[in-house]
Amino acid sequence: WDGFYKALYAGELDYADMIMADFPAKYPEYPLTHETGKPLVSFNEFSMYGATPWGGYGANPMPAHILEQWNDAGQKLSGGMPYSEGIFEDINKAITLQLFRNGRDPYETVREYLRYECCMAEEDLDKGVELIRALEQGLCRDAFSFQHAEKEVRLHDPSSAEKAEALAAELNEALPETHRENIKWKQILLRAQIDAELERNQNRITEKAMDLFGILDKLYHTKNSKTSAIRPFCREHITFNEGRVARP
């Protein structure tokens, strides 16, 4: 940053209209505390944060994380380019765009999203928000080597997994039957089911977990993907990657 700003102040970057900085976990402090003379914009990354494969477990809602980022930098930003790699972070797109539009509370956006996209009844929205909070609490995880007999995904905080599963099951039952297969709801439900199955089995990828991953694989059309970065841990994926390392 020192070198960048030296060039900026020397006029060597006069061709640039604005400054974009990465937003993986926290907006860089330097451009927030030093005058630039140019608008600041962000590169909001909410696809790959916290889990590999990204999207490989279903929805990855993170309203609290996005709000924390916004509170750090939002008032100094003139805009941003939210970075998306798939439908699994669809709810994060809505949260981020509403913050840029009018600073809307992320949990109000969550309520509207669940009402509109998932056809959730008004009386169920509090539980819906509670579910999203539980899923965010349990998001971060590590996937370990495929070369061992036991394939594992270690949840950093599994304490909310069973709660999320119970809430998702209750809300799924309350939805109109025609909306239970809606992909935007289905990936939320599958994420809760997968995490609970991992938690119950000490992080091991069981046969049941692979069945759930297989449903995601079909929803995401990742059948022909040969990269462990994006494909759920269905049987075909694990067989293809046998002996490889998913994450060091």
Tab-separated table of C-alpha atoms in Angstrom:
chain	number	residue	atom	x	y	z
A	1	TRP	CA	0.000	0.000	0.000
A	2	ASP	CA	2.852	2.444	0.731
A	3	GLY	CA	4.221	1.966	-2.776
A	4	PHE	CA	0.779	2.214	-4.335
A	5	TYR	CA	-0.006	5.479	-2.579
A	6	LYS	CA	3.411	6.918	-3.423
A	7	ALA	CA	2.609	6.360	-7.109
A	8	LEU	CA	-0.919	7.712	-6.593
A	9	TYR	CA	0.270	10.958	-4.983
A	10	ALA	CA	2.963	11.358	-7.666
A	11	GLY	CA	0.280	11.407	-10.343
A	12	GLU	CA	1.365	8.120	-11.895
A	13	LEU	CA	-2.159	6.698	-11.533
A	14	ASP	CA	-4.121	9.645	-12.885
A	15	TYR	CA	-5.574	7.339	-15.544
A	16	ALA	CA	-7.483	5.405	-12.871
A	17	ASP	CA	-11.060	6.492	-12.148
A	18	MET	CA	-11.419	4.673	-8.838
A	19	ILE	CA	-9.693	2.299	-6.429
A	20	MET	CA	-11.018	-1.220	-5.917
A	21	ALA	CA	-9.805	-3.254	-2.950
A	22	ASP	CA	-10.515	-6.859	-2.063
A	23	PHE	CA	-13.131	-7.745	0.540
A	24	PRO	CA	-12.435	-11.401	1.462
A	25	ALA	CA	-12.760	-11.053	5.215
A	26	LYS	CA	-12.128	-7.393	6.026
A	27	TYR	CA	-11.684	-4.331	3.840
A	28	PRO	CA	-8.024	-3.209	3.849
A	29	GLU	CA	-7.442	-0.577	6.497
A	30	TYR	CA	-4.965	1.550	4.540
A	31	PRO	CA	-7.348	3.062	1.944
A	32	LEU	CA	-9.905	3.716	4.693
A	33	THR	CA	-7.439	5.809	6.695
A	34	HIS	CA	-5.516	7.583	3.885
A	35	GLU	CA	-6.920	10.155	1.464
A	36	THR	CA	-7.023	8.845	-2.103
A	37	GLY	CA	-8.667	11.599	-4.106
A	38	LYS	CA	-10.556	8.847	-5.928
A	39	PRO	CA	-13.732	6.923	-5.117
A	40	LEU	CA	-13.273	3.658	-3.208
A	41	VAL	CA	-15.139	0.571	-4.349
A	42	SER	CA	-15.116	-2.973	-3.003
A	43	PHE	CA	-14.802	-6.464	-4.419
A	44	ASN	CA	-17.203	-8.239	-2.093
A	45	GLU	CA	-16.310	-11.927	-1.867
A	46	PHE	CA	-19.011	-14.100	-0.318
A	47	SER	CA	-18.612	-17.246	-2.422
A	48	MET	CA	-15.438	-18.933	-1.223
A	49	TYR	CA	-15.409	-17.731	2.370
A	50	GLY	CA	-15.280	-20.341	5.116
A	51	ALA	CA	-15.665	-23.638	3.245
A	52	THR	CA	-14.221	-25.861	0.516
A	53	PRO	CA	-15.747	-26.893	-1.840
A	54	TRP	CA	-17.509	-23.520	-1.942
A	55	GLY	CA	-21.171	-24.236	-2.407
A	56	GLY	CA	-20.478	-27.921	-1.895
A	57	TYR	CA	-22.665	-28.101	1.228
A	58	GLY	CA	-25.625	-26.032	0.066
A	59	ALA	CA	-26.471	-22.448	0.966
A	60	ASN	CA	-23.813	-20.389	2.772
A	61	PRO	CA	-25.736	-17.441	4.280
A	62	MET	CA	-23.561	-14.951	6.164
A	63	PRO	CA	-25.584	-11.857	7.131
A	64	ALA	CA	-23.544	-11.165	10.283
A	65	HIS	CA	-20.237	-11.392	8.414
A	66	ILE	CA	-21.442	-9.138	5.596
A	67	LEU	CA	-22.788	-6.614	8.122
A	68	GLU	CA	-19.454	-6.578	9.957
A	69	GLN	CA	-17.680	-5.808	6.683
A	70	TRP	CA	-20.183	-3.081	5.905
A	71	ASN	CA	-19.833	-1.463	9.310
A	72	ASP	CA	-16.061	-1.288	8.784
A	73	ALA	CA	-16.089	0.267	5.330
A	74	GLY	CA	-19.579	0.870	3.960
A	75	GLN	CA	-19.768	4.587	4.678
A	76	LYS	CA	-16.577	5.254	2.701
A	77	LEU	CA	-17.460	3.168	-0.336
A	78	SER	CA	-18.894	4.609	-3.535
A	79	GLY	CA	-19.957	1.186	-4.762
A	80	GLY	CA	-18.708	-2.320	-5.256
A	81	MET	CA	-18.642	-5.423	-7.406
A	82	PRO	CA	-20.054	-8.361	-5.430
A	83	TYR	CA	-18.321	-11.546	-6.562
A	84	SER	CA	-20.505	-14.563	-7.235
A	85	GLU	CA	-19.650	-18.152	-8.146
A	86	GLY	CA	-23.059	-19.758	-7.882
A	87	ILE	CA	-26.632	-19.877	-6.678
A	88	PHE	CA	-25.564	-21.230	-3.279
A	89	GLU	CA	-24.818	-17.676	-2.102
A	90	ASP	CA	-27.952	-16.166	-3.600
A	91	ILE	CA	-29.124	-14.814	-0.240
A	92	ASN	CA	-25.753	-13.073	0.237
A	93	LYS	CA	-26.241	-11.239	-3.053
A	94	ALA	CA	-29.580	-9.885	-1.831
A	95	ILE	CA	-28.105	-8.804	1.523
A	96	THR	CA	-25.146	-7.034	-0.085
A	97	LEU	CA	-27.142	-5.250	-2.775
A	98	GLN	CA	-29.650	-3.966	-0.216
A	99	LEU	CA	-26.814	-2.601	1.921
A	100	PHE	CA	-25.417	-0.719	-1.069
A	101	ARG	CA	-28.867	0.478	-2.034
A	102	ASN	CA	-30.039	1.923	1.276
A	103	GLY	CA	-28.079	0.382	4.178
A	104	ARG	CA	-30.904	-2.018	4.947
A	105	ASP	CA	-30.549	-4.297	7.959
A	106	PRO	CA	-29.407	-7.711	6.635
A	107	TYR	CA	-31.954	-9.595	8.731
A	108	GLU	CA	-34.786	-7.570	7.223
A	109	THR	CA	-33.457	-8.592	3.822
A	110	VAL	CA	-33.348	-12.210	5.015
A	111	ARG	CA	-37.004	-12.002	6.001
A	112	GLU	CA	-38.001	-10.542	2.652
A	113	TYR	CA	-35.900	-13.142	0.820
A	114	LEU	CA	-37.505	-16.055	2.668
A	115	ARG	CA	-40.964	-14.600	2.148
A	116	TYR	CA	-40.537	-13.906	-1.560
A	117	GLU	CA	-38.078	-16.551	-2.797
A	118	CYS	CA	-39.131	-19.441	-0.557
A	119	CYS	CA	-42.826	-18.624	-0.088
A	120	MET	CA	-42.396	-18.709	3.704
A	121	ALA	CA	-45.431	-17.605	5.697
A	122	GLU	CA	-45.244	-14.440	7.786
A	123	GLU	CA	-45.683	-16.362	11.033
A	124	ASP	CA	-42.660	-18.557	10.190
A	125	LEU	CA	-40.199	-15.790	9.331
A	126	ASP	CA	-38.751	-15.470	12.864
A	127	LYS	CA	-37.838	-19.154	12.757
A	128	GLY	CA	-36.505	-18.660	9.249
A	129	VAL	CA	-34.141	-15.939	10.468
A	130	GLU	CA	-33.128	-18.177	13.377
A	131	LEU	CA	-32.288	-20.914	10.873
A	132	ILE	CA	-30.126	-18.565	8.795
A	133	ARG	CA	-28.277	-17.465	11.947
A	134	ALA	CA	-27.640	-21.102	12.881
A	135	LEU	CA	-26.337	-21.918	9.408
A	136	GLU	CA	-23.934	-18.981	9.495
A	137	GLN	CA	-22.680	-20.006	12.930
A	138	GLY	CA	-21.736	-23.414	11.534
A	139	LEU	CA	-20.407	-22.313	8.147
A	140	CYS	CA	-16.635	-22.500	8.555
A	141	ARG	CA	-15.125	-25.955	7.962
A	142	ASP	CA	-12.165	-27.871	6.558
A	143	ALA	CA	-12.284	-30.848	4.200
A	144	PHE	CA	-9.484	-33.344	4.703
A	145	SER	CA	-7.556	-35.786	2.526
A	146	PHE	CA	-9.358	-38.335	0.368
A	147	GLN	CA	-6.412	-40.719	0.629
A	148	HIS	CA	-7.551	-41.978	4.035
A	149	ALA	CA	-10.258	-44.548	4.638
A	150	GLU	CA	-12.309	-42.002	6.560
A	151	LYS	CA	-13.335	-38.980	4.522
A	152	GLU	CA	-13.943	-36.062	6.842
A	153	VAL	CA	-15.288	-32.532	6.894
A	154	ARG	CA	-14.451	-30.833	10.181
A	155	LEU	CA	-17.007	-28.224	11.221
A	156	HIS	CA	-15.314	-25.488	13.245
A	157	ASP	CA	-18.485	-24.926	15.299
A	158	PRO	CA	-20.976	-27.808	15.081
A	159	SER	CA	-23.023	-26.651	18.072
A	160	SER	CA	-25.854	-25.233	15.949
A	161	ALA	CA	-26.110	-28.132	13.479
A	162	GLU	CA	-28.928	-30.111	15.098
A	163	LYS	CA	-30.866	-26.931	15.849
A	164	ALA	CA	-30.606	-25.893	12.208
A	165	GLU	CA	-31.758	-29.322	11.047
A	166	ALA	CA	-34.815	-29.243	13.328
A	167	LEU	CA	-35.770	-25.709	12.258
A	168	ALA	CA	-35.332	-26.560	8.584
A	169	ALA	CA	-37.492	-29.688	8.920
A	170	GLU	CA	-40.247	-27.739	10.686
A	171	LEU	CA	-40.177	-24.929	8.133
A	172	ASN	CA	-40.088	-27.364	5.228
A	173	GLU	CA	-43.217	-29.056	6.553
A	174	ALA	CA	-44.957	-25.675	6.783
A	175	LEU	CA	-44.162	-24.677	3.193
A	176	PRO	CA	-46.665	-25.250	0.417
A	177	GLU	CA	-45.818	-28.638	-1.066
A	178	THR	CA	-45.210	-27.074	-4.465
A	179	HIS	CA	-42.400	-24.930	-3.026
A	180	ARG	CA	-40.426	-27.579	-1.154
A	181	GLU	CA	-38.382	-28.368	-4.270
A	182	ASN	CA	-37.648	-24.707	-4.998
A	183	ILE	CA	-33.852	-24.678	-5.450
A	184	LYS	CA	-33.382	-21.574	-3.305
A	185	TRP	CA	-35.108	-23.280	-0.386
A	186	LYS	CA	-33.793	-26.766	-1.172
A	187	GLN	CA	-30.161	-25.736	-0.816
A	188	ILE	CA	-30.924	-24.186	2.596
A	189	LEU	CA	-32.643	-27.409	3.708
A	190	LEU	CA	-29.832	-29.630	2.366
A	191	ARG	CA	-27.167	-27.543	4.083
A	192	ALA	CA	-28.923	-28.054	7.441
A	193	GLN	CA	-29.308	-31.794	6.821
A	194	ILE	CA	-25.681	-32.254	5.705
A	195	ASP	CA	-24.208	-30.386	8.668
A	196	ALA	CA	-26.322	-32.353	11.154
A	197	GLU	CA	-25.281	-35.644	9.541
A	198	LEU	CA	-21.603	-34.642	9.787
A	199	GLU	CA	-22.011	-33.549	13.416
A	200	ARG	CA	-23.740	-36.810	14.403
A	201	ASN	CA	-20.972	-38.883	12.850
A	202	GLN	CA	-17.900	-37.085	14.162
A	203	ASN	CA	-17.295	-35.289	10.838
A	204	ARG	CA	-17.266	-38.455	8.725
A	205	ILE	CA	-18.868	-38.410	5.287
A	206	THR	CA	-21.406	-41.206	5.656
A	207	GLU	CA	-23.501	-42.963	3.018
A	208	LYS	CA	-26.430	-40.751	3.964
A	209	ALA	CA	-24.271	-37.630	3.625
A	210	MET	CA	-23.185	-38.755	0.158
A	211	ASP	CA	-26.855	-39.172	-0.793
A	212	LEU	CA	-27.485	-35.567	0.263
A	213	PHE	CA	-24.383	-34.363	-1.574
A	214	GLY	CA	-25.657	-36.228	-4.625
A	215	ILE	CA	-28.870	-34.194	-4.593
A	216	LEU	CA	-26.812	-30.995	-4.521
A	217	ASP	CA	-24.662	-32.309	-7.366
A	218	LYS	CA	-27.789	-32.624	-9.522
A	219	LEU	CA	-29.162	-29.240	-8.446
A	220	TYR	CA	-25.886	-27.520	-9.301
A	221	HIS	CA	-25.256	-29.428	-12.564
A	222	THR	CA	-21.710	-30.201	-11.421
A	223	LYS	CA	-21.733	-33.814	-12.633
A	224	ASN	CA	-19.022	-33.176	-15.233
A	225	SER	CA	-16.830	-31.037	-12.996
A	226	LYS	CA	-13.438	-32.582	-12.259
A	227	THR	CA	-12.320	-30.045	-9.680
A	228	SER	CA	-12.712	-30.624	-5.959
A	229	ALA	CA	-13.054	-26.854	-5.460
A	230	ILE	CA	-16.696	-26.695	-6.506
A	231	ARG	CA	-18.262	-30.175	-6.608
A	232	PRO	CA	-20.151	-31.596	-3.601
A	233	PHE	CA	-18.770	-34.778	-2.008
A	234	CYS	CA	-21.061	-37.202	-3.818
A	235	ARG	CA	-19.872	-40.764	-4.486
A	236	GLU	CA	-18.668	-39.978	-8.001
A	237	HIS	CA	-16.636	-37.017	-6.784
A	238	ILE	CA	-14.981	-38.966	-3.979
A	239	THR	CA	-14.192	-41.899	-6.310
A	240	PHE	CA	-12.620	-39.557	-8.874
A	241	ASN	CA	-10.501	-37.827	-6.220
A	242	GLU	CA	-9.451	-41.006	-4.393
A	243	GLY	CA	-5.857	-40.581	-3.275
A	244	ARG	CA	-5.884	-36.827	-3.813
A	245	VAL	CA	-6.034	-34.084	-1.221
A	246	ALA	CA	-9.156	-31.934	-1.006
A	247	ARG	CA	-7.503	-29.455	1.322
A	248	PRO	CA	-4.090	-29.653	3.008
